[in-house]
Short mmCIF file of C-alpha atoms (C1' of nucleotides) in Angstrom, two decimals:
data_model
loop_
_atom_site.label_atom_id
_atom_site.label_comp_id
_atom_site.label_asym_id
_atom_site.label_seq_id
_atom_site.Cartn_x
_atom_site.Cartn_y
_atom_site.Cartn_z
CA UNK A 1279 184.64 146.98 88.84
CA UNK A 1280 181.86 148.34 90.93
CA UNK A 1281 178.97 149.93 89.13
CA UNK A 1282 177.24 151.39 92.14
CA UNK A 1283 177.91 154.90 90.89
CA UNK A 1284 176.24 154.36 87.55
CA UNK A 1285 173.36 152.53 89.19
CA UNK A 1286 172.67 155.39 91.57
CA UNK A 1287 172.89 157.95 88.78
CA UNK A 1288 170.55 155.90 86.66
CA UNK A 1289 168.02 155.43 89.43
CA UNK A 1290 168.18 159.05 90.44
CA UNK A 1291 167.71 160.41 86.94
CA UNK A 1292 165.01 157.90 86.17
CA UNK A 1293 163.11 159.40 89.08
CA UNK A 1294 163.90 162.96 88.03
CA UNK A 1295 165.73 163.78 91.21
CA UNK A 1296 168.67 166.12 91.69
CA UNK A 1297 171.62 165.15 93.84
CA UNK A 1298 170.41 167.76 96.27
CA UNK A 1299 166.93 166.36 96.73
CA UNK A 1300 168.01 162.74 96.84
CA UNK A 1301 170.76 163.50 99.31
CA UNK A 1302 168.18 165.26 101.45
CA UNK A 1303 165.89 162.27 101.36
CA UNK A 1304 168.74 159.99 102.33
CA UNK A 1305 169.93 162.25 105.09
CA UNK A 1306 173.39 162.81 103.66
CA UNK A 1307 175.12 165.76 102.06
CA UNK A 1308 175.02 166.36 98.35
CA UNK A 1309 178.78 166.14 98.27
CA UNK A 1310 178.67 162.62 99.69
CA UNK A 1311 176.15 161.52 97.12
CA UNK A 1312 178.29 163.00 94.38
CA UNK A 1313 181.25 161.04 95.69
CA UNK A 1314 179.28 157.80 95.62
CA UNK A 1315 178.17 158.45 92.08
CA UNK A 1316 181.69 159.26 90.97
CA UNK A 1317 183.15 156.33 92.89
CA UNK A 1318 185.30 158.51 95.08
CA UNK A 1319 183.77 157.21 98.29
CA UNK A 1320 181.96 154.09 99.38
CA UNK A 1321 178.73 154.56 101.32
CA UNK A 1322 178.53 152.62 104.56
CA UNK A 1323 176.03 149.79 104.92
CA UNK A 1324 173.47 151.96 106.55
CA UNK A 1325 173.51 154.43 103.69
CA UNK A 1326 173.57 151.88 100.92
CA UNK A 1327 170.55 150.21 102.44
CA UNK A 1328 168.76 153.54 102.59
CA UNK A 1329 169.47 153.94 98.90
CA UNK A 1330 168.23 150.43 98.16
CA UNK A 1331 165.09 151.00 100.20
CA UNK A 1332 164.47 154.38 98.64
CA UNK A 1333 164.54 153.01 95.12
CA UNK A 1334 163.18 149.62 96.12
CA UNK A 1335 166.03 147.72 94.58
CA UNK A 1336 168.38 145.18 96.07
CA UNK A 1337 171.82 145.95 97.36
CA UNK A 1338 173.10 143.33 94.96
CA UNK A 1339 171.67 145.37 92.13
CA UNK A 1340 173.33 148.53 93.39
CA UNK A 1341 176.61 146.70 93.56
CA UNK A 1342 176.20 145.52 90.00
CA UNK A 1343 175.92 141.88 90.99
CA UNK A 1344 172.63 141.47 89.19
CA UNK A 1345 170.90 143.27 86.38
CA UNK A 1346 167.45 142.79 87.81
CA UNK A 1347 166.38 145.53 90.18
CA UNK A 1348 163.06 143.85 90.96
CA UNK A 1349 162.58 142.37 94.31
CA UNK A 1350 160.10 140.72 96.59
CA UNK A 1351 159.14 142.90 99.49
CA UNK A 1352 158.18 140.58 102.27
CA UNK A 1353 155.64 142.95 103.67
CA UNK A 1354 154.43 144.03 100.27
CA UNK A 1355 151.89 141.33 99.74
CA UNK A 1356 149.70 143.50 97.59
CA UNK A 1357 152.39 143.97 95.04
CA UNK A 1358 152.87 140.25 94.93
CA UNK A 1359 149.17 139.61 94.49
CA UNK A 1360 148.95 142.20 91.72
CA UNK A 1361 151.13 140.00 89.59
CA UNK A 1362 149.43 136.73 90.22
CA UNK A 1363 147.51 136.83 86.97
CA UNK A 1364 150.74 136.27 85.16
CA UNK A 1365 151.70 132.83 84.09
CA UNK A 1366 153.67 130.67 86.43
CA UNK A 1367 156.76 131.32 84.43
CA UNK A 1368 156.39 135.06 84.64
CA UNK A 1369 155.75 134.91 88.33
CA UNK A 1370 158.92 133.01 88.77
CA UNK A 1371 160.90 135.41 86.69
CA UNK A 1372 159.37 138.44 88.30
CA UNK A 1373 159.90 137.30 91.84
CA UNK A 1374 162.69 135.29 93.23
CA UNK A 1375 161.36 133.09 95.96
CA UNK A 1376 164.04 132.93 98.54
CA UNK A 1377 164.58 130.84 101.60
CA UNK A 1378 167.36 131.62 103.97
CA UNK A 1379 169.16 133.76 101.48
CA UNK A 1380 169.15 131.29 98.66
CA UNK A 1381 166.70 131.16 95.86
CA UNK A 1382 164.46 128.41 94.71
CA UNK A 1383 165.28 127.13 91.30
CA UNK A 1384 162.71 127.78 88.61
CA UNK A 1385 161.83 124.13 88.63
CA UNK A 1386 161.23 124.13 92.34
CA UNK A 1387 159.12 127.24 92.17
CA UNK A 1388 156.97 125.71 89.46
CA UNK A 1389 156.56 122.57 91.48
CA UNK A 1390 155.60 124.68 94.43
CA UNK A 1391 152.85 126.51 92.61
CA UNK A 1392 151.53 123.35 91.02
CA UNK A 1393 151.63 121.65 94.37
CA UNK A 1394 149.51 124.28 96.10
CA UNK A 1395 146.99 124.30 93.27
CA UNK A 1396 146.70 120.56 93.39
CA UNK A 1397 146.21 120.61 97.12
CA UNK A 1398 143.51 123.21 96.88
CA UNK A 1399 141.62 121.50 94.10
CA UNK A 1400 141.19 118.48 96.32
CA UNK A 1401 139.12 120.36 98.82
CA UNK B 1411 170.14 146.29 113.18
CA UNK B 1412 172.57 144.66 110.86
CA UNK B 1413 172.88 140.94 111.11
CA UNK B 1414 175.89 140.53 108.89
CA UNK B 1415 177.92 139.26 111.83
CA UNK B 1416 175.55 136.45 112.63
CA UNK B 1417 175.20 135.57 108.98
CA UNK B 1418 178.91 135.22 108.52
CA UNK B 1419 179.25 133.16 111.68
CA UNK B 1420 176.42 130.93 110.56
CA UNK B 1421 177.84 130.43 107.09
CA UNK B 1422 181.32 129.86 108.37
CA UNK B 1423 180.32 127.29 110.97
CA UNK B 1424 177.98 125.60 108.58
CA UNK B 1425 180.99 125.00 106.40
CA UNK B 1426 183.15 123.93 109.32
CA UNK B 1427 185.67 126.69 108.83
CA UNK B 1428 187.69 128.49 111.47
CA UNK B 1429 188.09 132.25 111.38
CA UNK B 1430 191.70 131.62 110.44
CA UNK B 1431 191.01 129.53 107.37
CA UNK B 1432 188.13 131.65 106.15
CA UNK B 1433 190.10 134.84 106.60
CA UNK B 1434 192.90 133.24 104.61
CA UNK B 1435 190.55 132.35 101.80
CA UNK B 1436 189.18 135.88 101.75
CA UNK B 1437 192.61 137.48 101.87
CA UNK B 1438 192.05 139.36 105.11
CA UNK B 1439 193.39 138.98 108.62
CA UNK B 1440 191.64 136.83 111.17
CA UNK B 1441 191.24 139.89 113.37
CA UNK B 1442 189.30 141.67 110.65
CA UNK B 1443 186.99 138.73 110.19
CA UNK B 1444 186.43 138.60 113.92
CA UNK B 1445 185.54 142.29 113.86
CA UNK B 1446 183.00 141.73 111.11
CA UNK B 1447 181.41 138.87 112.99
CA UNK B 1448 181.26 140.86 116.21
CA UNK B 1449 180.01 143.97 114.40
CA UNK B 1450 183.00 146.05 115.41
CA UNK B 1451 183.94 146.88 111.86
CA UNK B 1452 182.21 147.03 108.51
CA UNK B 1453 183.89 145.25 105.62
CA UNK B 1454 184.24 147.32 102.48
CA UNK B 1455 182.25 146.40 99.39
CA UNK B 1456 185.06 144.46 97.89
CA UNK B 1457 185.37 142.26 100.93
CA UNK B 1458 181.67 141.75 101.46
CA UNK B 1459 181.37 140.65 97.86
CA UNK B 1460 184.17 138.19 98.35
CA UNK B 1461 182.26 136.78 101.29
CA UNK B 1462 179.05 136.61 99.27
CA UNK B 1463 180.84 134.89 96.40
CA UNK B 1464 182.63 132.51 98.68
CA UNK B 1465 179.43 131.26 100.28
CA UNK B 1466 177.34 131.74 97.15
CA UNK B 1467 174.80 133.96 98.86
CA UNK B 1468 173.61 137.43 98.08
CA UNK B 1469 174.91 140.59 99.65
CA UNK B 1470 171.34 141.34 100.65
CA UNK B 1471 171.32 138.14 102.60
CA UNK B 1472 174.54 139.01 104.35
CA UNK B 1473 173.11 142.37 105.29
CA UNK B 1474 170.08 140.69 106.77
CA UNK B 1475 167.67 142.26 104.34
CA UNK B 1476 164.52 140.27 103.86
CA UNK B 1477 164.37 140.98 100.16
CA UNK B 1478 166.51 139.12 97.78
CA UNK B 1479 166.30 139.12 93.97
CA UNK B 1480 168.61 137.22 91.70
CA UNK B 1481 170.35 134.95 94.03
CA UNK B 1482 173.52 133.24 93.19
CA UNK B 1483 172.19 129.74 93.08
CA UNK B 1484 174.12 126.82 94.39
CA UNK B 1485 173.77 123.57 92.56
CA UNK B 1486 174.00 121.64 95.76
CA UNK B 1487 170.41 122.13 96.78
CA UNK B 1488 170.36 119.23 99.16
CA UNK B 1489 173.12 120.75 101.20
CA UNK B 1490 171.18 123.95 101.32
CA UNK B 1491 168.05 122.33 102.65
CA UNK B 1492 169.96 120.34 105.20
CA UNK B 1493 171.17 123.57 106.70
CA UNK B 1494 168.06 125.67 106.81
CA UNK B 1495 168.52 127.72 109.92
CA UNK B 1496 165.05 129.16 110.17
CA UNK B 1497 162.19 127.21 111.61
CA UNK B 1498 159.30 126.39 109.35
CA UNK B 1499 157.22 128.94 111.13
CA UNK B 1500 159.73 131.69 110.53
CA UNK B 1501 159.92 130.84 106.88
CA UNK B 1502 156.17 131.12 106.61
CA UNK B 1503 156.11 134.48 108.33
CA UNK B 1504 158.95 135.72 106.21
CA UNK B 1505 157.42 135.10 102.84
CA UNK B 1506 153.77 135.96 102.98
CA UNK B 1507 153.35 133.54 100.15
CA UNK B 1508 150.34 134.06 97.93
CA UNK B 1509 149.07 132.00 95.05
CA UNK B 1510 146.02 132.66 92.92
CA UNK B 1511 145.16 135.59 95.09
CA UNK B 1512 144.97 133.52 98.23
CA UNK B 1513 147.57 133.61 100.90
CA UNK B 1514 148.99 130.31 101.91
CA UNK B 1515 147.60 128.91 105.09
CA UNK B 1516 150.17 127.84 107.58
CA UNK B 1517 149.29 124.28 106.80
CA UNK B 1518 149.84 124.81 103.10
CA UNK B 1519 153.14 126.51 103.68
CA UNK B 1520 154.34 123.71 105.89
CA UNK B 1521 153.32 121.19 103.30
CA UNK B 1522 155.19 123.17 100.72
CA UNK B 1523 158.36 123.24 102.73
CA UNK B 1524 158.11 119.54 103.44
CA UNK B 1525 157.48 118.99 99.75
CA UNK B 1526 160.53 120.94 98.64
CA UNK B 1527 162.68 119.20 101.19
CA UNK B 1528 161.50 115.84 100.04
CA UNK B 1529 162.14 116.76 96.42
CA UNK B 1530 165.58 118.00 97.19
CA UNK B 1531 166.56 115.08 99.32
CA UNK B 1532 165.97 112.77 96.36
CA UNK B 1533 168.75 114.33 94.36
"C1'" DA C 437 176.02 188.89 75.30
"C1'" DA C 438 175.52 189.21 80.16
"C1'" DT C 439 173.47 187.72 84.19
"C1'" DA C 440 171.29 184.75 87.43
"C1'" DG C 441 170.01 180.33 89.02
"C1'" DC C 442 170.49 175.55 89.18
"C1'" DT C 443 173.20 171.50 89.06
"C1'" DA C 444 177.15 168.68 89.51
"C1'" DG C 445 182.37 167.77 89.78
"C1'" DA C 446 186.73 168.67 92.46
"C1'" DT C 447 189.41 169.68 96.50
"C1'" DA C 448 191.00 170.10 101.26
"C1'" DC C 449 190.89 168.92 105.85
"C1'" DA C 450 189.18 167.59 110.38
"C1'" DG C 451 187.50 163.80 112.31
"C1'" DT C 452 186.22 159.10 112.28
"C1'" DG C 453 186.67 154.32 111.21
"C1'" DT C 454 189.54 150.46 109.69
"C1'" DG C 455 193.26 146.73 109.47
"C1'" DT C 456 196.38 144.52 111.95
"C1'" DA C 457 199.45 143.03 115.72
"C1'" DT C 458 199.11 141.63 120.07
"C1'" DC C 459 197.25 140.24 124.34
"C1'" DA C 460 193.45 137.98 127.01
"C1'" DT C 461 190.11 134.51 127.50
"C1'" DT C 462 187.52 130.44 126.76
"C1'" DA C 463 186.94 125.56 125.64
"C1'" DC C 464 188.48 121.20 125.54
"C1'" DA C 465 191.36 117.28 125.45
"C1'" DT C 466 195.03 114.72 127.69
"C1'" DA D 997 196.94 120.99 135.82
"C1'" DT D 998 198.83 121.83 131.32
"C1'" DG D 999 198.82 122.53 126.50
"C1'" DT D 1000 196.55 123.77 122.38
"C1'" DA D 1001 193.19 125.70 119.32
"C1'" DA D 1002 189.96 129.08 118.59
"C1'" DT D 1003 187.98 133.34 119.43
"C1'" DG D 1004 187.29 137.93 121.76
"C1'" DA D 1005 189.24 142.49 123.03
"C1'" DT D 1006 192.39 146.37 122.70
"C1'" DA D 1007 195.46 149.90 120.91
"C1'" DC D 1008 197.38 152.53 117.44
"C1'" DA D 1009 199.09 154.07 112.96
"C1'" DC D 1010 197.02 154.95 108.93
"C1'" DA D 1011 193.51 155.43 105.40
"C1'" DC D 1012 189.12 156.75 104.33
"C1'" DT D 1013 184.95 159.42 104.82
"C1'" DG D 1014 181.74 163.48 105.33
"C1'" DT D 1015 181.26 168.02 104.63
"C1'" DA D 1016 182.13 172.85 103.32
"C1'" DT D 1017 183.61 175.31 99.76
"C1'" DC D 1018 185.17 176.42 95.27
"C1'" DT D 1019 184.77 175.79 90.31
"C1'" DA D 1020 182.49 174.94 86.10
"C1'" DG D 1021 178.75 173.83 82.83
"C1'" DC D 1022 174.16 174.61 81.37
"C1'" DT D 1023 169.67 176.99 80.50
"C1'" DA D 1024 166.59 180.70 80.44
"C1'" DT D 1025 165.72 185.49 80.61
"C1'" DT D 1026 166.65 190.06 79.51
#
DNA sequence: AATAGCTAGATACAGTGTGTATCATTACAT
DNA sequence: ATGTAATGATACACACTGTATCTAGCTATT
């Protein structure tokens, strides 16, 4: 059902962290973290968001609702700009433009980018 | 901190549902739903995912996170646009939109939003 | 092989948080 | 005013969580 345990394990090991160190960073006990990984306990919203923030993934990813851990950080403009040399298509795939919790379709995002370029070229 | 309560209220009212009917659809008691909306209780992951699925939004959105990859997209885009709850200005501030290395001016962003709305309203 | 050190899984229990029934309150129409 | 629908608030039994602690596996060193 839920894959949050496997996701946390994967993220933790990918970053070469022990349960001990990660738990410390999250401000919880190692035992609690172990429980989350082994699906014996469910972290509360505060904790799951700390985990998401720590690994810079979405909560939906942690919950196994999406396979894409990438995300747009609203205040991380630099990261966004770093990827602007990609094609429109890649930009769209890399970042999900979201308004009010719901994403733009790929078509809309493409139109958006083309629209801004057209506007600018007029000046 | 968490805005899940307001999000649920907003989604529920947008869809003209009472606590009673929504709670029924989610398989929980009305009292529980009321608690979630008033931030007296935290739904477990199973329930919050039911809510996300029901309204076709992400869990990240429900939690009031500003990041949001891989949305569950709703085909009814027009309905979505009709119910944008943020002002244009808030949308602009929220996204820090950048194209071709240049941040969108407020004017550009407004044009974009108007553009998307116009596009969507045609469907 | 034995030991030590590190890491993670399992368990028990006190304490906290949750779901629900129930009551109170508000809003609104008649 | 009265009735009705909807929501907010409260109390309590119960379930779940966080943590300490114990156990076990693994690796390196001697």
